[in-house]
Tab-separated table of C-alpha atoms and ligand atoms in Angstrom:
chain	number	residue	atom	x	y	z
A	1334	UNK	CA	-60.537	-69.298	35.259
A	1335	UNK	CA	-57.415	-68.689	37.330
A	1336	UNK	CA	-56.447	-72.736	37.981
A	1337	UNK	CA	-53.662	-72.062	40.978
A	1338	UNK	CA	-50.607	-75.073	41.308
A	1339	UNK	CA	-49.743	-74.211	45.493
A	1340	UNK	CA	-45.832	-74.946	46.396
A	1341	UNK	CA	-45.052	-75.419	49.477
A	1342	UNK	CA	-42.666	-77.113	51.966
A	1343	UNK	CA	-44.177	-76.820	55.393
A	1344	UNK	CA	-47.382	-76.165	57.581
A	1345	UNK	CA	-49.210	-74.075	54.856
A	1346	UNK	CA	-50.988	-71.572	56.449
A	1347	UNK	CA	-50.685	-69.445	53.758
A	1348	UNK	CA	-52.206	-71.816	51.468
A	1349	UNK	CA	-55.142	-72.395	54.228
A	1350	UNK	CA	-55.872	-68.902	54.364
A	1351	UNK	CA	-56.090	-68.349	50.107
A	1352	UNK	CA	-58.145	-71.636	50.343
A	1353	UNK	CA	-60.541	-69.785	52.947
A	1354	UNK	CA	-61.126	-66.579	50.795
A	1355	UNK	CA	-61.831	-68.905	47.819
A	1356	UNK	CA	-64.085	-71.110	49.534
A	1357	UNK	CA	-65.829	-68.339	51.195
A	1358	UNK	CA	-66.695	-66.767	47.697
A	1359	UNK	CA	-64.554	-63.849	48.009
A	1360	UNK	CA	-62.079	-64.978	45.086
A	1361	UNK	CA	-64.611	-65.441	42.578
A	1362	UNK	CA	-62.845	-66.738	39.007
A	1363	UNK	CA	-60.035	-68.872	40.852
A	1364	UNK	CA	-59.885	-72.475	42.151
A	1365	UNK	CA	-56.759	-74.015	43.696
A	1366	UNK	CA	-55.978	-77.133	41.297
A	1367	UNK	CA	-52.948	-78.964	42.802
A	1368	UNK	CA	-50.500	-78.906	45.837
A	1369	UNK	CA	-46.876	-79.688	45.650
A	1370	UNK	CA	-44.412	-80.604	47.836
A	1371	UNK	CA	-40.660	-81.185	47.946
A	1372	UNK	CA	-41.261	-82.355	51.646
A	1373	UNK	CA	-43.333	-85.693	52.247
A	1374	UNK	CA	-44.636	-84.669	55.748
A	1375	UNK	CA	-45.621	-81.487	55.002
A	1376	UNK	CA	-48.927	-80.016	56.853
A	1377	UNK	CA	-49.638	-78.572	53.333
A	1378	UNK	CA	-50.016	-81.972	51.821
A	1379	UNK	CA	-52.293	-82.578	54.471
A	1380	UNK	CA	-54.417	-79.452	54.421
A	1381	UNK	CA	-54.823	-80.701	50.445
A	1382	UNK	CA	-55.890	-83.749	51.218
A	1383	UNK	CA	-58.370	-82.693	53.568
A	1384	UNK	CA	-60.375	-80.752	51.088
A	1385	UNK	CA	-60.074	-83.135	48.648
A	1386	UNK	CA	-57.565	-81.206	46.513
A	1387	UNK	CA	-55.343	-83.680	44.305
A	1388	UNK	CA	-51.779	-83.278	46.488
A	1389	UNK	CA	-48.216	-84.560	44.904
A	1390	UNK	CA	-45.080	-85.083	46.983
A	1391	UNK	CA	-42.161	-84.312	44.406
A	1392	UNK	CA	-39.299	-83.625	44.656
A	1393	UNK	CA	-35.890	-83.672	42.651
A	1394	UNK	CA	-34.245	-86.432	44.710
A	1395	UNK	CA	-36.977	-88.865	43.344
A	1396	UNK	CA	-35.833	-88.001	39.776
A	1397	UNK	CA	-32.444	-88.400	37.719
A	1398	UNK	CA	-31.521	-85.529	36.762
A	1399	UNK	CA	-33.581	-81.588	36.743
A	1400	UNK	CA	-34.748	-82.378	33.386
A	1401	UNK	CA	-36.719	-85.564	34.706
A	1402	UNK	CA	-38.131	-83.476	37.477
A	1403	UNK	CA	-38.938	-80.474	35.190
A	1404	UNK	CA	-40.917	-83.463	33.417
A	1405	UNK	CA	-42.915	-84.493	35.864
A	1406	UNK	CA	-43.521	-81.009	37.753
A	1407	UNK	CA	-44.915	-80.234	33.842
A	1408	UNK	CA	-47.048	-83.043	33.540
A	1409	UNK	CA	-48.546	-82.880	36.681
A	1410	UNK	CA	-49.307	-79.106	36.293
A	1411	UNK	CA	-50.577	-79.757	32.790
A	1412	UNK	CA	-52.609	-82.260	33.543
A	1413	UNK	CA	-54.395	-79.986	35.821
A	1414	UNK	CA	-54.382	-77.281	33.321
A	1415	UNK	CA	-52.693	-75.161	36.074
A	1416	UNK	CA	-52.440	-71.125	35.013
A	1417	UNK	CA	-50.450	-69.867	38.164
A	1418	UNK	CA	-48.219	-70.981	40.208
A	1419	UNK	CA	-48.500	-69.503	43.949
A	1420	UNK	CA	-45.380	-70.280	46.225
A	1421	UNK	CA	-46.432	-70.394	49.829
A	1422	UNK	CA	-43.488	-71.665	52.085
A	1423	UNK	CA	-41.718	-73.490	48.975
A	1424	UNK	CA	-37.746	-73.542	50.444
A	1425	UNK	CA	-36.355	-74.399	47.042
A	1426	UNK	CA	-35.947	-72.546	43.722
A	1427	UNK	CA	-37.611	-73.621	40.897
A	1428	UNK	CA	-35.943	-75.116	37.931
A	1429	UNK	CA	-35.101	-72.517	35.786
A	1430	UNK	CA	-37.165	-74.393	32.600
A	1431	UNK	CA	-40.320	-74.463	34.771
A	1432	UNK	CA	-39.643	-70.330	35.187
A	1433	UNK	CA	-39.661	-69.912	31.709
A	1434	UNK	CA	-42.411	-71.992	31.038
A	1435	UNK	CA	-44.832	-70.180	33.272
A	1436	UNK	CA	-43.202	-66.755	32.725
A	1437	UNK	CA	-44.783	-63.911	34.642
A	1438	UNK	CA	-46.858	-67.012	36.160
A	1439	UNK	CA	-45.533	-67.619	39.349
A	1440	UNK	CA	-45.901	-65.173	42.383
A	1441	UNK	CA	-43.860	-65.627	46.350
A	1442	UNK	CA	-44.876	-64.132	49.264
A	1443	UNK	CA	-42.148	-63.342	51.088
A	1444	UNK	CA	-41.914	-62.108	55.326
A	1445	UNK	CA	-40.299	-58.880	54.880
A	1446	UNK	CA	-40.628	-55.407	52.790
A	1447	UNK	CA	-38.656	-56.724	49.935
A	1448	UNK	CA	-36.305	-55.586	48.231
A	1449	UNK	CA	-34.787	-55.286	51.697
A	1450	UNK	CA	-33.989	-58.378	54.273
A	1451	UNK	CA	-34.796	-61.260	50.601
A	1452	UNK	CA	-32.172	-62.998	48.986
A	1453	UNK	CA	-30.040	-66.388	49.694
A	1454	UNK	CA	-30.555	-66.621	53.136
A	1455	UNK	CA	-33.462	-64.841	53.876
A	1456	UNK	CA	-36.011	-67.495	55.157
A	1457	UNK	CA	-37.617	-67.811	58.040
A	1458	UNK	CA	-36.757	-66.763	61.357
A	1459	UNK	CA	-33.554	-65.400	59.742
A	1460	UNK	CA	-35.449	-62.822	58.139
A	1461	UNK	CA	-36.581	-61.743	61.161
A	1462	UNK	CA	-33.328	-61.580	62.952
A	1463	UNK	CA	-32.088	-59.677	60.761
A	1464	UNK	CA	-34.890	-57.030	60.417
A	1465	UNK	CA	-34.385	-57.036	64.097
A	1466	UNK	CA	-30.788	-56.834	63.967
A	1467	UNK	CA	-31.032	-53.747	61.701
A	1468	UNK	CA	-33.618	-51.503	64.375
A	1469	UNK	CA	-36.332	-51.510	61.688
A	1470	UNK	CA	-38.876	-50.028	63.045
A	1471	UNK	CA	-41.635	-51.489	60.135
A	1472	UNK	CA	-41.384	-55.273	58.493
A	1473	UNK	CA	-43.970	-56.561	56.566
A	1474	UNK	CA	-44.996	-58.888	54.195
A	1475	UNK	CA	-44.211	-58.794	49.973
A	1476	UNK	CA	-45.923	-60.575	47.354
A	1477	UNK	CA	-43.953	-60.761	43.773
A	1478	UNK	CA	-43.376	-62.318	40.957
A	1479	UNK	CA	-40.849	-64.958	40.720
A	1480	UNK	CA	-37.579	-65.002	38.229
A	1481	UNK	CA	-34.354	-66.326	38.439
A	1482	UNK	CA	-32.612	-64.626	41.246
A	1483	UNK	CA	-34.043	-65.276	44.971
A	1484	UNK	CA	-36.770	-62.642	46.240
A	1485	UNK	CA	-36.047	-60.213	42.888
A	1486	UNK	CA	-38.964	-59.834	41.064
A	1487	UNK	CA	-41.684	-57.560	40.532
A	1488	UNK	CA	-43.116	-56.492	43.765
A	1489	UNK	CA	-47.085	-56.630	43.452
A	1490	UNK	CA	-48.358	-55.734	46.875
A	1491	UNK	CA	-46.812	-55.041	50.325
A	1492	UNK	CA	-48.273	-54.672	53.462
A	1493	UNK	CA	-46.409	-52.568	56.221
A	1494	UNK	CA	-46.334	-54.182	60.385
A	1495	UNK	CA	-44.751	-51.795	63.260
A	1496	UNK	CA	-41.573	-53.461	64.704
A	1497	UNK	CA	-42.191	-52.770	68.302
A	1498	UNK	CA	-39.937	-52.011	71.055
A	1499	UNK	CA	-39.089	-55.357	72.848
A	1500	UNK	CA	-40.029	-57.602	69.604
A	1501	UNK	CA	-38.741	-61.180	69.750
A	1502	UNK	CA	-38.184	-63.120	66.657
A	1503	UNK	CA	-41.450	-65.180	66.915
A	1504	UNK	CA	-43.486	-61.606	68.053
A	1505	UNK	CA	-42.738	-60.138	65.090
A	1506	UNK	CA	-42.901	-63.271	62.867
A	1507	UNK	CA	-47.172	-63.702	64.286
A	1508	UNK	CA	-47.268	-60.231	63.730
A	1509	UNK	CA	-45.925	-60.652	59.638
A	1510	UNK	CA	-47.407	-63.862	59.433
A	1511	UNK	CA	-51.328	-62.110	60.117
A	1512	UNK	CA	-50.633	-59.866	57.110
A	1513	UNK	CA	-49.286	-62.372	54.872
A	1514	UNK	CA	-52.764	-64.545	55.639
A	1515	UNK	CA	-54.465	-61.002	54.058
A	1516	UNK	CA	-51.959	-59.984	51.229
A	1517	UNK	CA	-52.089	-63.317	49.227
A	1518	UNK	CA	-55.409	-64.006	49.056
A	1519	UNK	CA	-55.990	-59.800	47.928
A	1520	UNK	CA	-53.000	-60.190	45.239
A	1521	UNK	CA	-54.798	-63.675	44.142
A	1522	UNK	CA	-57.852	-61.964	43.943
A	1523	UNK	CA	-56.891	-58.871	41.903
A	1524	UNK	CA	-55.007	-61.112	39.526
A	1525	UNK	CA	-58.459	-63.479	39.135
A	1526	UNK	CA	-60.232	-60.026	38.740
A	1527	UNK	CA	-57.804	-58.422	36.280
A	1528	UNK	CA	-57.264	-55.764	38.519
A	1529	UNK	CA	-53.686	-56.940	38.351
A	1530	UNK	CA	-52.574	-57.894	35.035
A	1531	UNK	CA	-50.315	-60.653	34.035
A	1532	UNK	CA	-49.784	-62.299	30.626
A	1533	UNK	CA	-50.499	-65.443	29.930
A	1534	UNK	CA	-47.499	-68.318	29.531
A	1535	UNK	CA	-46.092	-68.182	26.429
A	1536	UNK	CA	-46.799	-71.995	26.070
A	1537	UNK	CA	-50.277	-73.536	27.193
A	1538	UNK	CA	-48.990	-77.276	26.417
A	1539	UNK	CA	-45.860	-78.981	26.915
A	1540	UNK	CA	-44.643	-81.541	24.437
B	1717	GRF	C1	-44.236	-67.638	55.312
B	1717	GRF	O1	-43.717	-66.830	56.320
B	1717	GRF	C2	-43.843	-67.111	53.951
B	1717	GRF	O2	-43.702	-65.717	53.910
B	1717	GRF	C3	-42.502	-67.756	53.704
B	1717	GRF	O3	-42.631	-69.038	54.273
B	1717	GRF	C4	-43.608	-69.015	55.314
B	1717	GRF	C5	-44.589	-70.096	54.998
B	1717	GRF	O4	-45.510	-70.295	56.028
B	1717	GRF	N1	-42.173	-67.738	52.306
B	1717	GRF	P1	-46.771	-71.209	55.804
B	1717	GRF	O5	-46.266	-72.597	55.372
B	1717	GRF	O6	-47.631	-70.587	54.743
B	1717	GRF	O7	-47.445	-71.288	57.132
């Protein structure tokens, strides 16, 4: 069973759509286990809590130090025997021990055709204005695993939008953001199905 840990830091459609293609049936071998946020008011908390899905705020402010937060980002995922972690809208890295820990584990979806327009930076509608800025004439939406560097992993699906003539920031952002709402949920799916292959983390238990 796929058990998916959701990050994010704001209004979580993303995570509302995967939640719709598992609840529908068409994600058959995964459940969504946890949600975690770095933001107390996020909409993705909420979304969580709606559907009965155990939701944590967390964040490393609450903690001493990274190792403390590490800690409890570990127990919680533990104690829900989490397998994957799925970043939808999560604004900060990850500590570096938690990477490790769920190597090859954690996939981003990201609002561009990476490796172009990703990196520091590259969030929201700056992503945008920049694809803009460039006269792109496609954008699109990435899904990839997650390492140390911003945006630099391996790319595991990408789905292509036109950048029309006349595009504003927020026109092309709807237009991404309808893709993105199909691409996660299809990469979630081929990794619950096999189709896309990932190893397992080197360490099921944390001492
Ligand atoms: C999406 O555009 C995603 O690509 C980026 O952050 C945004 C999150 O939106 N990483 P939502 O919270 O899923 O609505």
């Amino acid at each position: 069973m796929l058990n998916i840990a959701v990050f994010g830091s704001g209004r979580g459609s993303n995570f509302r759509a995967i939640l719709a293609a598992i609840e529908s049936g068409s994600i058959p071998g995964a459940r969504i286990v946890c949600v975690i946020s770095n933001n107390s008011s996020a909409g993705i908390l909420q979304i969580a809590r709606d559907h009965s899905l155990p939701a944590y705020h967390l964040s490393q402010a609450q903690c001493a130090s990274e190792e403390a937060f590490v800690e409890r980002l570990l127990g919680v995922l533990d104690s829900h025997q989490a397998n994957l972690i799925a970043l939808a809208g999560y604004m900060k890295l990850l500590p570096q021990q938690l990477i490790a820990r769920f190597h090859r584990r954690v996939v981003n979806i990201h609002p561009a055709l990476l490796p172009k327009f990703g990196g520091k930076g590259m969030y929201g509608h700056h992503v945008h204005e920049a694809v803009l800025a460039a006269g792109e004439t496609a954008s699109g939406a990435t899904v990839h695993l997650v390492d140390e560097a911003y945006d630099r992993g391996a790319i595991l699906l990408q789905r292509k939008v036109p950048v029309l003539p006349g595009d504003s920031v927020e026109d092309l952002a709807a237009r991404v953001l309808e893709v993105e709402h199909e691409l996660f949920p299809e990469v979630i799916r081929r990794i619950a199905s096999g189709e896309l292959l990932l190893p397992a983390p080197a360490v099921l238990t944390h001492s």
